[in-house]
Amino acid sequence: MESNKINYVELPARDLALNKVFFSQVFGWGFKDYGPEYAAFENAGLDGGFFQADFCSRPQSGAALVILFSDDLEGALNRVTLAGGTIEQEIFEFPGGRRFHFLDPCGNEWAVWGELS
């Protein structure tokens, strides 16, 4: 761990079990439960977890946008869709790459980016 660096991120989940299945299927994450209302994610690039809550994390309401990287952007979009995620914004280009936005089964907004082909 490095002092003064981002170390952990927590996000809400209306249904912990559903989000755990989704992120396991789509991105290969593992989980460690800490009671019935919290699950830490593993193998996600940054440590963090989901806590039981009746709200969701969306940039439109002031939340930070968590952005994942993929070397197969189209494949990631397909896995999100097949696992029950909702595409919020189709793949688009931005300076330095391409990305799409999606909602997980609990309504949290995420993005996935990849390098330009």
CSV table of C-alpha atoms in Angstrom, one decimal, residues 6-114:
chain,number,residue,atom,x,y,z
A,6,ILE,CA,-6.4,5.7,-3.8
A,7,ASN,CA,-6.6,2.3,-2.1
A,8,TYR,CA,-10.2,1.2,-2.0
A,9,VAL,CA,-13.5,2.0,-3.6
A,10,GLU,CA,-17.0,1.1,-2.3
A,11,LEU,CA,-20.2,1.0,-4.4
A,12,PRO,CA,-23.8,0.4,-3.5
A,13,ALA,CA,-25.7,-2.7,-4.5
A,14,ARG,CA,-29.5,-3.3,-4.2
A,15,ASP,CA,-28.8,-7.1,-4.6
A,16,LEU,CA,-25.4,-8.2,-3.6
A,17,ALA,CA,-25.9,-11.8,-5.0
A,18,LEU,CA,-27.0,-10.5,-8.4
A,19,ASN,CA,-24.0,-8.1,-8.7
A,20,LYS,CA,-21.6,-10.8,-7.6
A,21,VAL,CA,-22.8,-13.2,-10.3
A,22,PHE,CA,-22.7,-10.4,-12.9
A,23,PHE,CA,-19.1,-9.2,-12.2
A,24,SER,CA,-17.9,-12.8,-11.9
A,25,GLN,CA,-19.3,-13.7,-15.3
A,26,VAL,CA,-18.4,-10.5,-17.2
A,27,PHE,CA,-15.0,-9.6,-15.7
A,28,GLY,CA,-13.9,-12.7,-13.8
A,29,TRP,CA,-13.9,-11.0,-10.4
A,30,GLY,CA,-13.9,-13.0,-7.1
A,31,PHE,CA,-15.7,-12.0,-3.9
A,32,LYS,CA,-15.2,-12.4,-0.2
A,33,ASP,CA,-18.3,-11.9,2.0
A,34,TYR,CA,-18.1,-9.9,5.2
A,35,GLY,CA,-21.6,-10.6,6.6
A,36,PRO,CA,-24.9,-10.4,4.7
A,37,GLU,CA,-24.6,-6.8,3.6
A,38,TYR,CA,-21.0,-6.5,2.3
A,39,ALA,CA,-18.9,-8.2,-0.3
A,40,ALA,CA,-15.3,-7.3,-1.2
A,41,PHE,CA,-14.3,-7.8,-4.8
A,42,GLU,CA,-11.0,-9.4,-5.8
A,43,ASN,CA,-9.0,-9.5,-9.0
A,44,ALA,CA,-10.6,-6.2,-10.1
A,45,GLY,CA,-7.5,-4.1,-10.5
A,46,LEU,CA,-8.3,-2.0,-7.4
A,47,ASP,CA,-9.5,-3.3,-4.1
A,48,GLY,CA,-13.1,-2.5,-3.2
A,49,GLY,CA,-16.5,-3.8,-2.4
A,50,PHE,CA,-20.3,-3.6,-2.7
A,51,PHE,CA,-22.4,-2.6,0.3
A,52,GLN,CA,-26.2,-3.3,0.6
A,53,ALA,CA,-28.1,-0.1,-0.2
A,54,ASP,CA,-31.3,1.0,-1.8
A,55,PHE,CA,-29.7,3.6,-4.1
A,56,CYS,CA,-27.2,3.4,-7.0
A,57,SER,CA,-24.1,5.2,-8.1
A,58,ARG,CA,-24.5,7.4,-11.2
A,59,PRO,CA,-22.4,10.3,-12.4
A,60,GLN,CA,-25.5,12.3,-13.1
A,61,SER,CA,-26.2,12.4,-9.4
A,62,GLY,CA,-22.6,13.4,-8.5
A,63,ALA,CA,-21.0,10.0,-8.1
A,64,ALA,CA,-17.6,9.2,-9.5
A,65,LEU,CA,-17.5,7.1,-12.7
A,66,VAL,CA,-15.4,3.9,-12.3
A,67,ILE,CA,-13.8,3.0,-15.6
A,68,LEU,CA,-12.4,-0.4,-16.4
A,69,PHE,CA,-9.9,-1.2,-19.2
A,70,SER,CA,-10.3,-4.0,-21.8
A,71,ASP,CA,-8.1,-5.1,-24.6
A,72,ASP,CA,-11.3,-6.4,-26.3
A,73,LEU,CA,-13.9,-3.6,-26.1
A,74,GLU,CA,-16.5,-5.3,-28.3
A,75,GLY,CA,-16.1,-8.6,-26.4
A,76,ALA,CA,-16.6,-6.7,-23.1
A,77,LEU,CA,-19.7,-5.0,-24.4
A,78,ASN,CA,-21.1,-8.4,-25.5
A,79,ARG,CA,-20.4,-10.0,-22.1
A,80,VAL,CA,-22.1,-7.1,-20.3
A,81,THR,CA,-25.2,-7.5,-22.4
A,82,LEU,CA,-25.3,-11.3,-22.2
A,83,ALA,CA,-25.0,-11.2,-18.4
A,84,GLY,CA,-27.9,-8.8,-18.0
A,85,GLY,CA,-26.2,-5.4,-18.0
A,86,THR,CA,-27.7,-2.4,-19.8
A,87,ILE,CA,-25.7,-0.4,-22.3
A,88,GLU,CA,-26.1,3.2,-21.4
A,89,GLN,CA,-23.8,4.6,-24.1
A,90,GLU,CA,-22.6,2.6,-27.1
A,91,ILE,CA,-18.9,2.5,-28.0
A,92,PHE,CA,-17.6,6.0,-28.9
A,93,GLU,CA,-14.2,7.5,-29.6
A,94,PHE,CA,-12.5,10.0,-27.3
A,95,PRO,CA,-9.0,11.5,-27.5
A,96,GLY,CA,-6.8,8.5,-26.7
A,97,GLY,CA,-9.2,5.6,-27.1
A,98,ARG,CA,-12.8,4.3,-27.2
A,99,ARG,CA,-15.3,3.4,-24.5
A,100,PHE,CA,-18.8,2.5,-23.6
A,101,HIS,CA,-20.9,3.0,-20.5
A,102,PHE,CA,-23.2,0.4,-18.9
A,103,LEU,CA,-25.4,-0.1,-15.9
A,104,ASP,CA,-24.9,-3.2,-13.7
A,105,PRO,CA,-27.9,-5.1,-12.5
A,106,CYS,CA,-28.2,-2.8,-9.5
A,107,GLY,CA,-28.2,0.4,-11.6
A,108,ASN,CA,-24.7,1.6,-11.0
A,109,GLU,CA,-23.1,3.2,-14.0
A,110,TRP,CA,-19.6,2.0,-15.2
A,111,ALA,CA,-17.5,2.5,-18.3
A,112,VAL,CA,-15.1,0.3,-20.1
A,113,TRP,CA,-12.4,1.8,-22.3
A,114,GLY,CA,-9.9,0.4,-24.8
